[in-house]
Amino acid sequence: MLINRLKNSYTARKQTRDSRHFETTKYGKAILALKDSRKGEKCFVIGNGPSLTAEDLNRIQDSGIPSFAMNRVFKFFPQTKWRPTYYISEDILILKDTIPDVEAIPSEITFIPVNLHWYENIDVKNARYFWMDYGSELKETFGLSLDCAHAVRCRGTVTTTCIQFALYMGFTEIYLLGIDHNYSKSIDMNGNVVEDRSVRDYFVDNYDADIKDQVVHDMRAPTLAFGDVEQLSRRLGTFRVFNATRGGKLEVFERVSFEDAVKR
């Protein structure tokens, strides 16, 4: 018993040290190898909103444009030949029951927070683990990390995690697709719970049937995060984020048609 307590104490201290200098760990070095690896390219960040279509995903596949996707996007796989280049999930409610599905995704890289690996026993084969920072303000970069080998800043939506990795890898044009930013039950910017039963949450109705009662989508943090991404792009002048989603309520970024996004 004493040996186990000592072992656990040592492990906890080591993880704390590693989290502060994550870029020096084997996980951080694997992320560091991605720095500017796609410099000057464009990519898509694919959300799971109801506007997403198999036809659009197939066109992305045919175009060869790299894409980031997230969470339960694998539920769309039976309808499309498209598969994401990069996959990210940071949600314990999703990962705890879908690890086999995640491991089966034929992405080049699967990104998972090491926080879930260390503290929630989430073990995804061949994952590229990163440290998720839940606390730093990072005022000079509007609360976003430009050094993913050190840490990725949590901003309340996995979409901004995808964007941070895209910037780190050097992508200069980032097109959002399927980011409807609209749910049947959500918390608005004033903190009020708003319901609209005419709205579909995802591209399939059974997307989150197992956790639906545990989740109310708080729009405040994601909306502020998207605004910060846009401010950062204006300050740096090295990248742009465009919204190619068909419809939806995300108006922070310049809208472009999906057809133009594929051709540009």
Short mmCIF file of N, CA, C and O in Angstrom, two decimals, residues 52-142:
data_model
loop_
_atom_site.label_atom_id
_atom_site.label_comp_id
_atom_site.label_asym_id
_atom_site.label_seq_id
_atom_site.Cartn_x
_atom_site.Cartn_y
_atom_site.Cartn_z
N LEU A 52 -23.97 20.20 -42.75
CA LEU A 52 -22.93 19.39 -43.38
C LEU A 52 -23.55 18.36 -44.32
O LEU A 52 -24.54 17.71 -43.98
N THR A 53 -22.96 18.20 -45.51
CA THR A 53 -23.47 17.24 -46.48
C THR A 53 -22.36 16.32 -46.98
O THR A 53 -21.19 16.71 -47.02
N ALA A 54 -22.76 15.13 -47.37
CA ALA A 54 -21.80 14.17 -47.92
C ALA A 54 -21.21 14.69 -49.22
O ALA A 54 -20.02 14.47 -49.50
N GLU A 55 -22.00 15.40 -50.01
CA GLU A 55 -21.52 15.92 -51.28
C GLU A 55 -20.37 16.90 -51.07
O GLU A 55 -19.36 16.85 -51.79
N ASP A 56 -20.51 17.78 -50.09
CA ASP A 56 -19.45 18.74 -49.81
C ASP A 56 -18.19 18.04 -49.32
O ASP A 56 -17.07 18.37 -49.72
N LEU A 57 -18.36 17.06 -48.46
CA LEU A 57 -17.21 16.33 -47.95
C LEU A 57 -16.50 15.57 -49.07
O LEU A 57 -15.27 15.52 -49.11
N ASN A 58 -17.27 15.00 -49.96
CA ASN A 58 -16.66 14.28 -51.09
C ASN A 58 -15.87 15.24 -51.99
O ASN A 58 -14.81 14.87 -52.52
N ARG A 59 -16.36 16.45 -52.15
CA ARG A 59 -15.63 17.42 -52.96
C ARG A 59 -14.31 17.81 -52.29
O ARG A 59 -13.30 18.01 -52.97
N ILE A 60 -14.32 17.90 -50.98
CA ILE A 60 -13.07 18.17 -50.27
C ILE A 60 -12.09 17.01 -50.46
O ILE A 60 -10.90 17.22 -50.71
N GLN A 61 -12.62 15.79 -50.39
CA GLN A 61 -11.77 14.62 -50.61
C GLN A 61 -11.16 14.64 -52.00
O GLN A 61 -9.96 14.41 -52.18
N ASP A 62 -11.97 14.95 -52.99
CA ASP A 62 -11.49 14.98 -54.38
C ASP A 62 -10.49 16.11 -54.62
O ASP A 62 -9.59 15.98 -55.45
N SER A 63 -10.66 17.22 -53.89
CA SER A 63 -9.78 18.37 -54.08
C SER A 63 -8.39 18.15 -53.49
O SER A 63 -7.44 18.82 -53.89
N GLY A 64 -8.30 17.22 -52.52
CA GLY A 64 -7.02 16.99 -51.86
C GLY A 64 -6.69 18.00 -50.78
O GLY A 64 -5.57 17.99 -50.24
N ILE A 65 -7.63 18.89 -50.47
CA ILE A 65 -7.39 19.90 -49.44
C ILE A 65 -7.43 19.23 -48.07
O ILE A 65 -8.39 18.50 -47.76
N PRO A 66 -6.42 19.43 -47.23
CA PRO A 66 -6.41 18.81 -45.90
C PRO A 66 -7.58 19.31 -45.06
O PRO A 66 -8.06 20.44 -45.23
N SER A 67 -8.04 18.46 -44.14
CA SER A 67 -9.16 18.84 -43.29
C SER A 67 -8.97 18.37 -41.86
O SER A 67 -8.36 17.32 -41.61
N PHE A 68 -9.48 19.17 -40.94
CA PHE A 68 -9.56 18.81 -39.54
C PHE A 68 -11.02 18.47 -39.24
O PHE A 68 -11.93 19.14 -39.71
N ALA A 69 -11.23 17.44 -38.44
CA ALA A 69 -12.58 17.10 -38.01
C ALA A 69 -12.55 16.71 -36.54
O ALA A 69 -11.48 16.54 -35.95
N MET A 70 -13.72 16.53 -35.96
CA MET A 70 -13.78 16.45 -34.51
C MET A 70 -14.89 15.54 -34.01
O MET A 70 -15.84 15.20 -34.72
N ASN A 71 -14.72 15.11 -32.78
CA ASN A 71 -15.74 14.41 -32.00
C ASN A 71 -16.37 13.24 -32.76
O ASN A 71 -15.66 12.36 -33.23
N ARG A 72 -17.68 13.21 -32.95
CA ARG A 72 -18.33 12.04 -33.53
C ARG A 72 -18.55 12.16 -35.03
O ARG A 72 -19.54 11.67 -35.57
N VAL A 73 -17.61 12.76 -35.70
CA VAL A 73 -17.71 12.89 -37.15
C VAL A 73 -17.76 11.52 -37.82
O VAL A 73 -18.28 11.38 -38.93
N PHE A 74 -17.25 10.50 -37.15
CA PHE A 74 -17.25 9.15 -37.74
C PHE A 74 -18.67 8.65 -38.02
O PHE A 74 -18.85 7.71 -38.79
N LYS A 75 -19.69 9.26 -37.42
CA LYS A 75 -21.06 8.86 -37.72
C LYS A 75 -21.47 9.23 -39.15
O LYS A 75 -22.49 8.74 -39.65
N PHE A 76 -20.68 10.07 -39.79
CA PHE A 76 -20.96 10.45 -41.17
C PHE A 76 -20.26 9.51 -42.16
O PHE A 76 -20.56 9.52 -43.36
N PHE A 77 -19.34 8.72 -41.72
CA PHE A 77 -18.53 7.91 -42.63
C PHE A 77 -19.33 6.98 -43.53
O PHE A 77 -18.95 6.78 -44.69
N PRO A 78 -20.45 6.37 -43.06
CA PRO A 78 -21.20 5.50 -43.97
C PRO A 78 -21.76 6.23 -45.19
O PRO A 78 -22.10 5.59 -46.19
N GLN A 79 -21.85 7.57 -45.13
CA GLN A 79 -22.46 8.33 -46.21
C GLN A 79 -21.44 8.96 -47.17
O GLN A 79 -21.83 9.52 -48.19
N THR A 80 -20.15 8.89 -46.83
CA THR A 80 -19.18 9.62 -47.63
C THR A 80 -17.85 8.89 -47.72
O THR A 80 -17.46 8.17 -46.78
N LYS A 81 -17.16 9.11 -48.85
CA LYS A 81 -15.82 8.54 -49.00
C LYS A 81 -14.78 9.41 -48.30
O LYS A 81 -13.64 8.99 -48.11
N TRP A 82 -15.15 10.64 -47.97
CA TRP A 82 -14.23 11.57 -47.30
C TRP A 82 -13.80 11.03 -45.94
O TRP A 82 -14.59 10.42 -45.22
N ARG A 83 -12.53 11.27 -45.63
CA ARG A 83 -12.02 11.01 -44.28
C ARG A 83 -11.11 12.18 -43.90
O ARG A 83 -10.41 12.74 -44.74
N PRO A 84 -11.11 12.58 -42.64
CA PRO A 84 -10.31 13.74 -42.23
C PRO A 84 -8.82 13.46 -42.25
O PRO A 84 -8.38 12.35 -41.98
N THR A 85 -8.06 14.50 -42.57
CA THR A 85 -6.61 14.39 -42.49
C THR A 85 -6.16 14.39 -41.04
O THR A 85 -5.26 13.64 -40.65
N TYR A 86 -6.83 15.22 -40.25
CA TYR A 86 -6.51 15.35 -38.83
C TYR A 86 -7.80 15.26 -38.02
O TYR A 86 -8.83 15.80 -38.43
N TYR A 87 -7.72 14.58 -36.89
CA TYR A 87 -8.90 14.41 -36.03
C TYR A 87 -8.55 14.88 -34.62
O TYR A 87 -7.45 14.60 -34.11
N ILE A 88 -9.48 15.59 -33.99
CA ILE A 88 -9.27 16.07 -32.63
C ILE A 88 -10.53 15.85 -31.80
O ILE A 88 -11.65 16.13 -32.26
N SER A 89 -10.34 15.36 -30.58
CA SER A 89 -11.43 15.34 -29.61
C SER A 89 -10.85 15.65 -28.24
O SER A 89 -9.77 15.16 -27.89
N GLU A 90 -11.56 16.48 -27.48
CA GLU A 90 -11.12 16.86 -26.15
C GLU A 90 -12.21 16.68 -25.10
O GLU A 90 -12.10 17.16 -23.98
N ASP A 91 -13.29 15.99 -25.48
CA ASP A 91 -14.48 15.86 -24.65
C ASP A 91 -14.52 14.48 -23.99
O ASP A 91 -14.69 13.46 -24.66
N ILE A 92 -14.40 14.46 -22.66
CA ILE A 92 -14.41 13.19 -21.93
C ILE A 92 -15.74 12.46 -22.10
O ILE A 92 -15.78 11.22 -22.17
N LEU A 93 -16.86 13.20 -22.20
CA LEU A 93 -18.17 12.56 -22.35
C LEU A 93 -18.25 11.78 -23.64
O LEU A 93 -18.93 10.76 -23.73
N ILE A 94 -17.55 12.27 -24.67
CA ILE A 94 -17.55 11.58 -25.96
C ILE A 94 -16.50 10.47 -25.98
O ILE A 94 -16.78 9.33 -26.36
N LEU A 95 -15.31 10.76 -25.54
CA LEU A 95 -14.20 9.82 -25.68
C LEU A 95 -14.36 8.57 -24.81
O LEU A 95 -13.93 7.48 -25.21
N LYS A 96 -14.94 8.71 -23.66
CA LYS A 96 -14.98 7.56 -22.75
C LYS A 96 -15.71 6.35 -23.32
O LYS A 96 -15.45 5.22 -22.92
N ASP A 97 -16.61 6.59 -24.27
CA ASP A 97 -17.39 5.48 -24.84
C ASP A 97 -17.14 5.26 -26.32
O ASP A 97 -17.79 4.40 -26.93
N THR A 98 -16.21 6.01 -26.93
CA THR A 98 -16.05 5.90 -28.39
C THR A 98 -14.61 5.64 -28.81
O THR A 98 -14.28 5.83 -29.98
N ILE A 99 -13.76 5.21 -27.90
CA ILE A 99 -12.35 5.01 -28.24
C ILE A 99 -12.18 4.06 -29.43
O ILE A 99 -11.38 4.35 -30.33
N PRO A 100 -12.87 2.93 -29.51
CA PRO A 100 -12.71 2.07 -30.69
C PRO A 100 -13.06 2.78 -32.00
O PRO A 100 -12.39 2.59 -33.02
N ASP A 101 -14.10 3.62 -31.97
CA ASP A 101 -14.48 4.38 -33.16
C ASP A 101 -13.39 5.39 -33.53
O ASP A 101 -13.07 5.57 -34.71
N VAL A 102 -12.83 6.05 -32.52
CA VAL A 102 -11.78 7.03 -32.76
C VAL A 102 -10.53 6.36 -33.31
O VAL A 102 -9.90 6.85 -34.25
N GLU A 103 -10.18 5.23 -32.74
CA GLU A 103 -8.98 4.52 -33.20
C GLU A 103 -9.12 4.01 -34.63
O GLU A 103 -8.12 3.82 -35.32
N ALA A 104 -10.36 3.82 -35.06
CA ALA A 104 -10.60 3.31 -36.42
C ALA A 104 -10.58 4.41 -37.48
O ALA A 104 -10.60 4.12 -38.68
N ILE A 105 -10.54 5.68 -37.06
CA ILE A 105 -10.52 6.78 -38.02
C ILE A 105 -9.17 6.79 -38.75
O ILE A 105 -8.12 6.86 -38.10
N PRO A 106 -9.16 6.73 -40.07
CA PRO A 106 -7.89 6.67 -40.80
C PRO A 106 -7.26 8.05 -41.03
O PRO A 106 -6.83 8.37 -42.15
N SER A 107 -7.20 8.86 -39.99
CA SER A 107 -6.59 10.18 -40.10
C SER A 107 -5.07 10.03 -40.05
O SER A 107 -4.54 9.06 -39.51
N GLU A 108 -4.38 11.01 -40.62
CA GLU A 108 -2.92 11.01 -40.51
C GLU A 108 -2.48 11.19 -39.06
O GLU A 108 -1.51 10.58 -38.62
N ILE A 109 -3.20 12.04 -38.33
CA ILE A 109 -2.89 12.28 -36.93
C ILE A 109 -4.19 12.42 -36.15
O ILE A 109 -5.12 13.09 -36.60
N THR A 110 -4.24 11.80 -34.98
CA THR A 110 -5.34 11.96 -34.04
C THR A 110 -4.80 12.69 -32.82
O THR A 110 -3.88 12.20 -32.15
N PHE A 111 -5.36 13.86 -32.54
CA PHE A 111 -4.92 14.68 -31.42
C PHE A 111 -5.86 14.50 -30.23
O PHE A 111 -7.08 14.65 -30.38
N ILE A 112 -5.27 14.21 -29.06
CA ILE A 112 -6.04 14.01 -27.83
C ILE A 112 -5.32 14.74 -26.70
O ILE A 112 -4.09 14.66 -26.61
N PRO A 113 -6.03 15.43 -25.80
CA PRO A 113 -5.35 16.07 -24.67
C PRO A 113 -4.71 15.03 -23.74
O PRO A 113 -5.35 14.05 -23.36
N VAL A 114 -3.47 15.25 -23.40
CA VAL A 114 -2.79 14.35 -22.48
C VAL A 114 -3.42 14.42 -21.10
O VAL A 114 -3.30 13.48 -20.30
N ASN A 115 -4.11 15.52 -20.81
CA ASN A 115 -4.82 15.65 -19.54
C ASN A 115 -5.80 14.49 -19.36
O ASN A 115 -5.91 13.92 -18.27
N LEU A 116 -6.50 14.13 -20.44
CA LEU A 116 -7.45 13.01 -20.37
C LEU A 116 -6.73 11.68 -20.27
O LEU A 116 -7.22 10.73 -19.66
N HIS A 117 -5.57 11.61 -20.89
CA HIS A 117 -4.75 10.40 -20.84
C HIS A 117 -4.23 10.18 -19.43
O HIS A 117 -4.29 9.06 -18.89
N TRP A 118 -3.72 11.23 -18.79
CA TRP A 118 -3.14 11.12 -17.45
C TRP A 118 -4.17 10.98 -16.34
O TRP A 118 -3.99 10.20 -15.43
N TYR A 119 -5.24 11.76 -16.45
CA TYR A 119 -6.14 11.89 -15.31
C TYR A 119 -7.49 11.19 -15.49
O TYR A 119 -8.22 11.01 -14.51
N GLU A 120 -7.83 10.80 -16.73
CA GLU A 120 -9.12 10.15 -16.98
C GLU A 120 -8.96 8.78 -17.61
O GLU A 120 -9.95 8.17 -18.03
N ASN A 121 -7.72 8.30 -17.70
CA ASN A 121 -7.43 6.97 -18.25
C ASN A 121 -7.92 6.79 -19.69
O ASN A 121 -8.33 5.70 -20.10
N ILE A 122 -7.87 7.87 -20.47
CA ILE A 122 -8.20 7.79 -21.89
C ILE A 122 -6.93 7.39 -22.64
O ILE A 122 -5.95 8.13 -22.67
N ASP A 123 -6.97 6.23 -23.26
CA ASP A 123 -5.79 5.71 -23.96
C ASP A 123 -6.17 5.40 -25.40
O ASP A 123 -6.85 4.40 -25.68
N VAL A 124 -5.78 6.27 -26.30
CA VAL A 124 -6.09 6.12 -27.73
C VAL A 124 -4.81 5.72 -28.46
O VAL A 124 -3.81 6.42 -28.41
N LYS A 125 -4.85 4.57 -29.12
CA LYS A 125 -3.66 4.06 -29.80
C LYS A 125 -3.17 5.07 -30.85
O LYS A 125 -3.96 5.62 -31.62
N ASN A 126 -1.86 5.27 -30.84
CA ASN A 126 -1.19 6.13 -31.82
C ASN A 126 -1.64 7.59 -31.77
O ASN A 126 -1.45 8.34 -32.74
N ALA A 127 -2.23 8.01 -30.66
CA ALA A 127 -2.65 9.41 -30.53
C ALA A 127 -1.43 10.32 -30.41
O ALA A 127 -0.39 9.92 -29.88
N ARG A 128 -1.57 11.54 -30.89
CA ARG A 128 -0.57 12.58 -30.68
C ARG A 128 -1.11 13.43 -29.52
O ARG A 128 -2.03 14.23 -29.70
N TYR A 129 -0.55 13.22 -28.34
CA TYR A 129 -1.07 13.88 -27.15
C TYR A 129 -0.52 15.30 -27.01
O TYR A 129 0.65 15.56 -27.28
N PHE A 130 -1.38 16.22 -26.58
CA PHE A 130 -0.99 17.60 -26.33
C PHE A 130 -1.49 18.04 -24.97
O PHE A 130 -2.44 17.46 -24.42
N TRP A 131 -0.85 19.06 -24.40
CA TRP A 131 -1.27 19.58 -23.10
C TRP A 131 -2.33 20.65 -23.31
O TRP A 131 -2.13 21.62 -24.03
N MET A 132 -3.49 20.46 -22.67
CA MET A 132 -4.57 21.44 -22.76
C MET A 132 -4.49 22.38 -21.56
O MET A 132 -4.58 21.94 -20.42
N ASP A 133 -4.30 23.65 -21.86
CA ASP A 133 -4.17 24.68 -20.84
C ASP A 133 -5.54 25.29 -20.58
O ASP A 133 -6.12 25.93 -21.45
N TYR A 134 -6.04 25.11 -19.34
CA TYR A 134 -7.36 25.62 -18.99
C TYR A 134 -7.29 26.96 -18.26
O TYR A 134 -8.34 27.53 -17.95
N GLY A 135 -6.06 27.46 -17.97
CA GLY A 135 -5.98 28.59 -17.07
C GLY A 135 -5.34 29.86 -17.58
O GLY A 135 -5.77 30.94 -17.21
N SER A 136 -4.31 29.78 -18.42
CA SER A 136 -3.56 30.97 -18.78
C SER A 136 -4.41 31.96 -19.58
O SER A 136 -5.24 31.56 -20.39
N GLU A 137 -4.17 33.26 -19.35
CA GLU A 137 -4.94 34.28 -20.06
C GLU A 137 -4.37 34.57 -21.45
O GLU A 137 -5.11 34.82 -22.39
N LEU A 138 -3.05 34.57 -21.60
CA LEU A 138 -2.40 34.79 -22.90
C LEU A 138 -2.97 36.03 -23.60
O LEU A 138 -3.42 35.99 -24.74
N LYS A 139 -2.93 37.15 -22.88
CA LYS A 139 -3.55 38.38 -23.39
C LYS A 139 -2.96 38.84 -24.71
O LYS A 139 -3.66 39.38 -25.57
N GLU A 140 -1.64 38.62 -24.89
CA GLU A 140 -1.00 39.14 -26.09
C GLU A 140 -1.45 38.41 -27.35
O GLU A 140 -1.26 38.91 -28.45
N THR A 141 -2.04 37.24 -27.20
CA THR A 141 -2.54 36.50 -28.37
C THR A 141 -4.03 36.23 -28.25
O THR A 141 -4.54 35.26 -28.78
N PHE A 142 -4.72 37.10 -27.54
CA PHE A 142 -6.18 37.02 -27.41
C PHE A 142 -6.63 35.66 -26.86
O PHE A 142 -7.65 35.11 -27.28
#
